[in-house]
mmCIF file with all atom_site columns, C-alpha atoms in Angstrom:
data_model
loop_
_atom_site.group_PDB
_atom_site.id
_atom_site.type_symbol
_atom_site.label_atom_id
_atom_site.label_alt_id
_atom_site.label_comp_id
_atom_site.label_asym_id
_atom_site.label_entity_id
_atom_site.label_seq_id
_atom_site.pdbx_PDB_ins_code
_atom_site.Cartn_x
_atom_site.Cartn_y
_atom_site.Cartn_z
_atom_site.occupancy
_atom_site.B_iso_or_equiv
_atom_site.pdbx_formal_charge
_atom_site.auth_seq_id
_atom_site.auth_comp_id
_atom_site.auth_asym_id
_atom_site.auth_atom_id
_atom_site.pdbx_PDB_model_num
ATOM 1   C CA . MET A 1 1   ? 131.985 -138.758 164.658 1.00 56.00 ? 1   MET A CA 1
ATOM 2   C CA . GLY A 1 2   ? 127.430 -138.408 165.065 1.00 66.00 ? 2   GLY A CA 1
ATOM 3   C CA . PHE A 1 3   ? 125.556 -140.033 162.630 1.00 83.00 ? 3   PHE A CA 1
ATOM 4   C CA . ASP A 1 4   ? 122.367 -137.881 161.667 1.00 91.00 ? 4   ASP A CA 1
ATOM 5   C CA . ALA A 1 5   ? 119.485 -138.569 160.776 1.00 91.00 ? 5   ALA A CA 1
ATOM 6   C CA . SER A 1 6   ? 120.128 -139.298 156.983 1.00 92.00 ? 6   SER A CA 1
ATOM 7   C CA . THR A 1 7   ? 123.035 -141.046 156.856 1.00 93.00 ? 7   THR A CA 1
ATOM 8   C CA . TRP A 1 8   ? 120.410 -143.561 159.211 1.00 95.00 ? 8   TRP A CA 1
ATOM 9   C CA . TRP A 1 9   ? 118.032 -144.112 157.290 1.00 96.00 ? 9   TRP A CA 1
ATOM 10  C CA . TRP A 1 10  ? 121.236 -144.438 153.663 1.00 96.00 ? 10  TRP A CA 1
ATOM 11  C CA . ILE A 1 11  ? 122.358 -147.734 156.050 1.00 96.00 ? 11  ILE A CA 1
ATOM 12  C CA . ALA A 1 12  ? 118.072 -148.543 156.150 1.00 95.00 ? 12  ALA A CA 1
ATOM 13  C CA . THR A 1 13  ? 118.133 -148.476 153.013 1.00 96.00 ? 13  THR A CA 1
ATOM 14  C CA . GLY A 1 14  ? 121.286 -150.493 152.481 1.00 96.00 ? 14  GLY A CA 1
ATOM 15  C CA . ILE A 1 15  ? 120.623 -153.501 155.137 1.00 96.00 ? 15  ILE A CA 1
ATOM 16  C CA . LEU A 1 16  ? 116.388 -154.076 153.136 1.00 95.00 ? 16  LEU A CA 1
ATOM 17  C CA . VAL A 1 17  ? 118.495 -153.893 149.602 1.00 96.00 ? 17  VAL A CA 1
ATOM 18  C CA . ALA A 1 18  ? 121.170 -156.127 150.489 1.00 96.00 ? 18  ALA A CA 1
ATOM 19  C CA . THR A 1 19  ? 118.539 -158.520 152.791 1.00 95.00 ? 19  THR A CA 1
ATOM 20  C CA . GLU A 1 20  ? 116.114 -158.632 149.300 1.00 94.00 ? 20  GLU A CA 1
ATOM 21  C CA . LEU A 1 21  ? 119.134 -160.052 147.587 1.00 94.00 ? 21  LEU A CA 1
ATOM 22  C CA . TYR A 1 22  ? 119.974 -162.319 149.568 1.00 93.00 ? 22  TYR A CA 1
ATOM 23  C CA . THR A 1 23  ? 116.094 -163.415 150.361 1.00 92.00 ? 23  THR A CA 1
ATOM 24  C CA . GLY A 1 24  ? 114.369 -162.383 146.378 1.00 87.00 ? 24  GLY A CA 1
ATOM 25  C CA . THR A 1 25  ? 111.592 -160.961 148.528 1.00 86.00 ? 25  THR A CA 1
ATOM 26  C CA . PHE A 1 26  ? 110.935 -158.064 145.522 1.00 88.00 ? 26  PHE A CA 1
ATOM 27  C CA . TYR A 1 27  ? 109.108 -156.142 148.639 1.00 92.00 ? 27  TYR A CA 1
ATOM 28  C CA . LEU A 1 28  ? 111.988 -155.408 150.402 1.00 93.00 ? 28  LEU A CA 1
ATOM 29  C CA . LEU A 1 29  ? 112.944 -153.094 147.374 1.00 94.00 ? 29  LEU A CA 1
ATOM 30  C CA . MET A 1 30  ? 109.417 -151.511 147.308 1.00 94.00 ? 30  MET A CA 1
ATOM 31  C CA . LEU A 1 31  ? 110.570 -151.496 151.439 1.00 95.00 ? 31  LEU A CA 1
ATOM 32  C CA . ALA A 1 32  ? 113.347 -149.864 150.333 1.00 96.00 ? 32  ALA A CA 1
ATOM 33  C CA . ILE A 1 33  ? 112.709 -146.424 148.093 1.00 96.00 ? 33  ILE A CA 1
ATOM 34  C CA . GLY A 1 34  ? 110.406 -145.743 150.837 1.00 96.00 ? 34  GLY A CA 1
ATOM 35  C CA . THR A 1 35  ? 113.551 -145.777 153.211 1.00 97.00 ? 35  THR A CA 1
ATOM 36  C CA . ALA A 1 36  ? 115.758 -143.439 150.719 1.00 97.00 ? 36  ALA A CA 1
ATOM 37  C CA . CYS A 1 37  ? 112.687 -141.346 150.487 1.00 96.00 ? 37  CYS A CA 1
ATOM 38  C CA . ALA A 1 38  ? 112.846 -141.085 153.725 1.00 96.00 ? 38  ALA A CA 1
ATOM 39  C CA . ALA A 1 39  ? 117.199 -139.611 153.502 1.00 96.00 ? 39  ALA A CA 1
ATOM 40  C CA . LEU A 1 40  ? 116.043 -137.204 150.390 1.00 96.00 ? 40  LEU A CA 1
ATOM 41  C CA . SER A 1 41  ? 114.114 -135.743 152.827 1.00 96.00 ? 41  SER A CA 1
ATOM 42  C CA . ALA A 1 42  ? 116.895 -135.781 156.251 1.00 95.00 ? 42  ALA A CA 1
ATOM 43  C CA . HIS A 1 43  ? 119.705 -134.043 153.222 1.00 94.00 ? 43  HIS A CA 1
ATOM 44  C CA . ALA A 1 44  ? 116.121 -131.596 152.783 1.00 95.00 ? 44  ALA A CA 1
ATOM 45  C CA . GLY A 1 45  ? 115.942 -130.795 156.787 1.00 94.00 ? 45  GLY A CA 1
ATOM 46  C CA . LEU A 1 46  ? 112.896 -133.246 157.266 1.00 94.00 ? 46  LEU A CA 1
ATOM 47  C CA . ALA A 1 47  ? 112.060 -133.228 160.961 1.00 95.00 ? 47  ALA A CA 1
ATOM 48  C CA . SER A 1 48  ? 112.410 -136.783 161.842 1.00 93.00 ? 48  SER A CA 1
ATOM 49  C CA . VAL A 1 49  ? 107.797 -137.118 162.252 1.00 95.00 ? 49  VAL A CA 1
ATOM 50  C CA . GLY A 1 50  ? 108.548 -136.140 158.272 1.00 95.00 ? 50  GLY A CA 1
ATOM 51  C CA . GLN A 1 51  ? 111.094 -138.715 157.623 1.00 95.00 ? 51  GLN A CA 1
ATOM 52  C CA . MET A 1 52  ? 108.529 -141.150 159.202 1.00 96.00 ? 52  MET A CA 1
ATOM 53  C CA . ILE A 1 53  ? 105.694 -140.828 157.102 1.00 96.00 ? 53  ILE A CA 1
ATOM 54  C CA . THR A 1 54  ? 107.697 -140.248 154.130 1.00 96.00 ? 54  THR A CA 1
ATOM 55  C CA . ALA A 1 55  ? 108.826 -143.492 155.261 1.00 96.00 ? 55  ALA A CA 1
ATOM 56  C CA . ALA A 1 56  ? 105.867 -145.099 154.944 1.00 96.00 ? 56  ALA A CA 1
ATOM 57  C CA . LEU A 1 57  ? 104.221 -143.349 152.847 1.00 97.00 ? 57  LEU A CA 1
ATOM 58  C CA . VAL A 1 58  ? 106.254 -144.075 149.683 1.00 97.00 ? 58  VAL A CA 1
ATOM 59  C CA . GLY A 1 59  ? 107.281 -147.569 151.369 1.00 96.00 ? 59  GLY A CA 1
ATOM 60  C CA . GLY A 1 60  ? 103.883 -148.488 151.730 1.00 96.00 ? 60  GLY A CA 1
ATOM 61  C CA . LEU A 1 61  ? 102.433 -147.429 148.500 1.00 96.00 ? 61  LEU A CA 1
ATOM 62  C CA . ALA A 1 62  ? 104.549 -148.724 146.601 1.00 95.00 ? 62  ALA A CA 1
ATOM 63  C CA . VAL A 1 63  ? 104.553 -152.104 149.185 1.00 95.00 ? 63  VAL A CA 1
ATOM 64  C CA . THR A 1 64  ? 100.612 -151.973 147.474 1.00 95.00 ? 64  THR A CA 1
ATOM 65  C CA . LEU A 1 65  ? 100.926 -151.006 143.646 1.00 95.00 ? 65  LEU A CA 1
ATOM 66  C CA . TRP A 1 66  ? 103.108 -153.543 143.905 1.00 92.00 ? 66  TRP A CA 1
ATOM 67  C CA . HIS A 1 67  ? 101.465 -155.359 145.251 1.00 93.00 ? 67  HIS A CA 1
ATOM 68  C CA . ARG A 1 68  ? 98.214  -154.916 142.850 1.00 93.00 ? 68  ARG A CA 1
ATOM 69  C CA . ARG A 1 69  ? 100.197 -155.103 140.053 1.00 91.00 ? 69  ARG A CA 1
ATOM 70  C CA . GLN A 1 70  ? 100.966 -158.957 140.620 1.00 88.00 ? 70  GLN A CA 1
ATOM 71  C CA . LEU A 1 71  ? 97.535  -159.613 141.588 1.00 88.00 ? 71  LEU A CA 1
ATOM 72  C CA . ALA A 1 72  ? 96.776  -158.011 137.776 1.00 86.00 ? 72  ALA A CA 1
ATOM 73  C CA . ARG A 1 73  ? 99.111  -160.406 136.458 1.00 81.00 ? 73  ARG A CA 1
ATOM 74  C CA . ARG A 1 74  ? 97.860  -163.558 137.862 1.00 78.00 ? 74  ARG A CA 1
ATOM 75  C CA . SER A 1 75  ? 94.210  -162.779 136.381 1.00 76.00 ? 75  SER A CA 1
ATOM 76  C CA . GLN A 1 76  ? 94.593  -161.663 133.076 1.00 73.00 ? 76  GLN A CA 1
ATOM 77  C CA . GLU A 1 77  ? 97.507  -164.755 132.449 1.00 65.00 ? 77  GLU A CA 1
ATOM 78  C CA . PRO A 1 78  ? 95.678  -168.195 132.722 1.00 65.00 ? 78  PRO A CA 1
ATOM 79  C CA . GLN A 1 79  ? 98.510  -170.708 133.816 1.00 64.00 ? 79  GLN A CA 1
ATOM 80  C CA . ALA A 1 80  ? 98.807  -173.632 130.482 1.00 65.00 ? 80  ALA A CA 1
ATOM 81  C CA . PRO A 1 81  ? 99.434  -176.410 132.407 1.00 68.00 ? 81  PRO A CA 1
ATOM 82  C CA . ALA A 1 82  ? 103.323 -177.294 131.064 1.00 64.00 ? 82  ALA A CA 1
ATOM 83  C CA . GLY A 1 83  ? 103.584 -180.088 128.564 1.00 64.00 ? 83  GLY A CA 1
ATOM 84  C CA . HIS A 1 84  ? 101.437 -176.893 127.094 1.00 69.00 ? 84  HIS A CA 1
ATOM 85  C CA . ASN A 1 85  ? 103.213 -174.177 128.633 1.00 69.00 ? 85  ASN A CA 1
ATOM 86  C CA . PRO A 1 86  ? 105.838 -171.831 126.078 1.00 69.00 ? 86  PRO A CA 1
ATOM 87  C CA . ASP A 1 87  ? 106.929 -170.534 129.641 1.00 67.00 ? 87  ASP A CA 1
ATOM 88  C CA . VAL A 1 88  ? 108.596 -174.383 130.340 1.00 68.00 ? 88  VAL A CA 1
ATOM 89  C CA . LEU A 1 89  ? 109.153 -175.872 127.897 1.00 70.00 ? 89  LEU A CA 1
ATOM 90  C CA . LEU A 1 90  ? 111.606 -173.859 125.078 1.00 74.00 ? 90  LEU A CA 1
ATOM 91  C CA . ASP A 1 91  ? 110.137 -177.088 123.263 1.00 76.00 ? 91  ASP A CA 1
ATOM 92  C CA . ILE A 1 92  ? 106.486 -175.506 122.516 1.00 80.00 ? 92  ILE A CA 1
ATOM 93  C CA . GLY A 1 93  ? 106.985 -174.667 119.259 1.00 80.00 ? 93  GLY A CA 1
ATOM 94  C CA . GLN A 1 94  ? 110.278 -175.861 117.642 1.00 82.00 ? 94  GLN A CA 1
ATOM 95  C CA . GLN A 1 95  ? 109.240 -178.384 113.809 1.00 86.00 ? 95  GLN A CA 1
ATOM 96  C CA . VAL A 1 96  ? 109.736 -182.026 113.648 1.00 87.00 ? 96  VAL A CA 1
ATOM 97  C CA . GLN A 1 97  ? 110.091 -184.370 110.266 1.00 87.00 ? 97  GLN A CA 1
ATOM 98  C CA . VAL A 1 98  ? 107.212 -186.750 111.045 1.00 86.00 ? 98  VAL A CA 1
ATOM 99  C CA . ASP A 1 99  ? 108.805 -189.910 108.254 1.00 85.00 ? 99  ASP A CA 1
ATOM 100 C CA . ALA A 1 100 ? 104.978 -191.829 108.553 1.00 83.00 ? 100 ALA A CA 1
ATOM 101 C CA . TRP A 1 101 ? 102.890 -192.805 111.126 1.00 85.00 ? 101 TRP A CA 1
ATOM 102 C CA . GLN A 1 102 ? 101.867 -195.522 112.421 1.00 86.00 ? 102 GLN A CA 1
ATOM 103 C CA . PRO A 1 103 ? 97.895  -197.204 113.559 1.00 82.00 ? 103 PRO A CA 1
ATOM 104 C CA . GLY A 1 104 ? 96.351  -194.945 116.252 1.00 80.00 ? 104 GLY A CA 1
ATOM 105 C CA . GLY A 1 105 ? 99.092  -191.810 115.735 1.00 81.00 ? 105 GLY A CA 1
ATOM 106 C CA . HIS A 1 106 ? 101.539 -192.332 116.980 1.00 86.00 ? 106 HIS A CA 1
ATOM 107 C CA . ALA A 1 107 ? 105.170 -192.032 115.972 1.00 86.00 ? 107 ALA A CA 1
ATOM 108 C CA . THR A 1 108 ? 109.020 -191.858 116.537 1.00 87.00 ? 108 THR A CA 1
ATOM 109 C CA . VAL A 1 109 ? 110.616 -188.471 114.552 1.00 87.00 ? 109 VAL A CA 1
ATOM 110 C CA . ARG A 1 110 ? 114.499 -187.281 115.003 1.00 87.00 ? 110 ARG A CA 1
ATOM 111 C CA . TYR A 1 111 ? 114.926 -184.137 117.475 1.00 86.00 ? 111 TYR A CA 1
ATOM 112 C CA . ARG A 1 112 ? 117.982 -182.081 118.528 1.00 83.00 ? 112 ARG A CA 1
ATOM 113 C CA . GLY A 1 113 ? 119.606 -185.156 117.471 1.00 83.00 ? 113 GLY A CA 1
ATOM 114 C CA . ALA A 1 114 ? 117.464 -187.523 119.382 1.00 83.00 ? 114 ALA A CA 1
ATOM 115 C CA . SER A 1 115 ? 114.522 -190.770 118.548 1.00 86.00 ? 115 SER A CA 1
ATOM 116 C CA . TRP A 1 116 ? 111.179 -188.903 120.327 1.00 87.00 ? 116 TRP A CA 1
ATOM 117 C CA . GLN A 1 117 ? 108.074 -190.821 120.619 1.00 88.00 ? 117 GLN A CA 1
ATOM 118 C CA . ALA A 1 118 ? 105.244 -188.681 119.045 1.00 87.00 ? 118 ALA A CA 1
ATOM 119 C CA . ARG A 1 119 ? 101.471 -188.798 119.190 1.00 88.00 ? 119 ARG A CA 1
ATOM 120 C CA . TYR A 1 120 ? 99.495  -186.836 117.062 1.00 86.00 ? 120 TYR A CA 1
ATOM 121 C CA . ALA A 1 121 ? 97.628  -184.391 118.696 1.00 82.00 ? 121 ALA A CA 1
ATOM 122 C CA . GLY A 1 122 ? 96.306  -182.770 116.166 1.00 75.00 ? 122 GLY A CA 1
ATOM 123 C CA . SER A 1 123 ? 91.831  -183.122 115.058 1.00 76.00 ? 123 SER A CA 1
ATOM 124 C CA . ALA A 1 124 ? 92.635  -183.741 111.350 1.00 75.00 ? 124 ALA A CA 1
ATOM 125 C CA . THR A 1 125 ? 93.856  -187.688 110.218 1.00 78.00 ? 125 THR A CA 1
ATOM 126 C CA . PRO A 1 126 ? 97.920  -187.526 110.608 1.00 79.00 ? 126 PRO A CA 1
ATOM 127 C CA . GLN A 1 127 ? 99.394  -186.789 107.687 1.00 80.00 ? 127 GLN A CA 1
ATOM 128 C CA . SER A 1 128 ? 103.330 -187.254 106.722 1.00 82.00 ? 128 SER A CA 1
ATOM 129 C CA . GLY A 1 129 ? 105.809 -184.074 106.855 1.00 84.00 ? 129 GLY A CA 1
ATOM 130 C CA . VAL A 1 130 ? 106.316 -180.665 108.852 1.00 87.00 ? 130 VAL A CA 1
ATOM 131 C CA . HIS A 1 131 ? 104.452 -180.639 112.293 1.00 87.00 ? 131 HIS A CA 1
ATOM 132 C CA . THR A 1 132 ? 104.773 -178.120 114.767 1.00 85.00 ? 132 THR A CA 1
ATOM 133 C CA . ILE A 1 133 ? 105.151 -179.716 118.722 1.00 85.00 ? 133 ILE A CA 1
ATOM 134 C CA . ARG A 1 134 ? 102.193 -178.393 120.847 1.00 84.00 ? 134 ARG A CA 1
ATOM 135 C CA . GLY A 1 135 ? 103.786 -179.413 124.629 1.00 81.00 ? 135 GLY A CA 1
ATOM 136 C CA . VAL A 1 136 ? 105.628 -182.499 125.879 1.00 81.00 ? 136 VAL A CA 1
ATOM 137 C CA . ASP A 1 137 ? 103.690 -185.890 127.469 1.00 80.00 ? 137 ASP A CA 1
ATOM 138 C CA . GLY A 1 138 ? 106.469 -187.540 129.415 1.00 79.00 ? 138 GLY A CA 1
ATOM 139 C CA . SER A 1 139 ? 108.759 -188.492 126.639 1.00 80.00 ? 139 SER A CA 1
ATOM 140 C CA . THR A 1 140 ? 106.504 -188.226 123.461 1.00 85.00 ? 140 THR A CA 1
ATOM 141 C CA . LEU A 1 141 ? 106.252 -184.870 121.696 1.00 85.00 ? 141 LEU A CA 1
ATOM 142 C CA . LEU A 1 142 ? 102.328 -183.450 120.615 1.00 86.00 ? 142 LEU A CA 1
ATOM 143 C CA . LEU A 1 143 ? 102.627 -182.474 117.389 1.00 86.00 ? 143 LEU A CA 1
ATOM 144 C CA . ASP A 1 144 ? 100.462 -180.541 115.014 1.00 82.00 ? 144 ASP A CA 1
ATOM 145 C CA . ALA A 1 145 ? 100.782 -180.159 111.654 1.00 78.00 ? 145 ALA A CA 1
#
């Protein structure tokens, strides 16, 4: 039983995809796109040198484009500190009721069925009422009106 060139390219594609699933390295999927294109070029009857060039060009271009996209994304999104990043803390943006503020802008609030310490992080004088969680400092909620 002999394998033709396209079969070997499909096997390489499967190995790259399986390795990506194991390691989580997304760049391997970009290389797998290149090997899949080489398999398709083998099905189309392209010579083995053309298949290798196809795999290298398509895979290399996919890796380059993905890498440039990642760099552009990182440069556009300033990362907020974890205590103020709503992607990290889902509590940010939620609202709590403050019944009374203590001196120094501190309060105890009920949130998610528990008592939390809170500190006023706004610029105005704190008033009782509904406040929005703007961040978390340790176990203290940072609130703003």
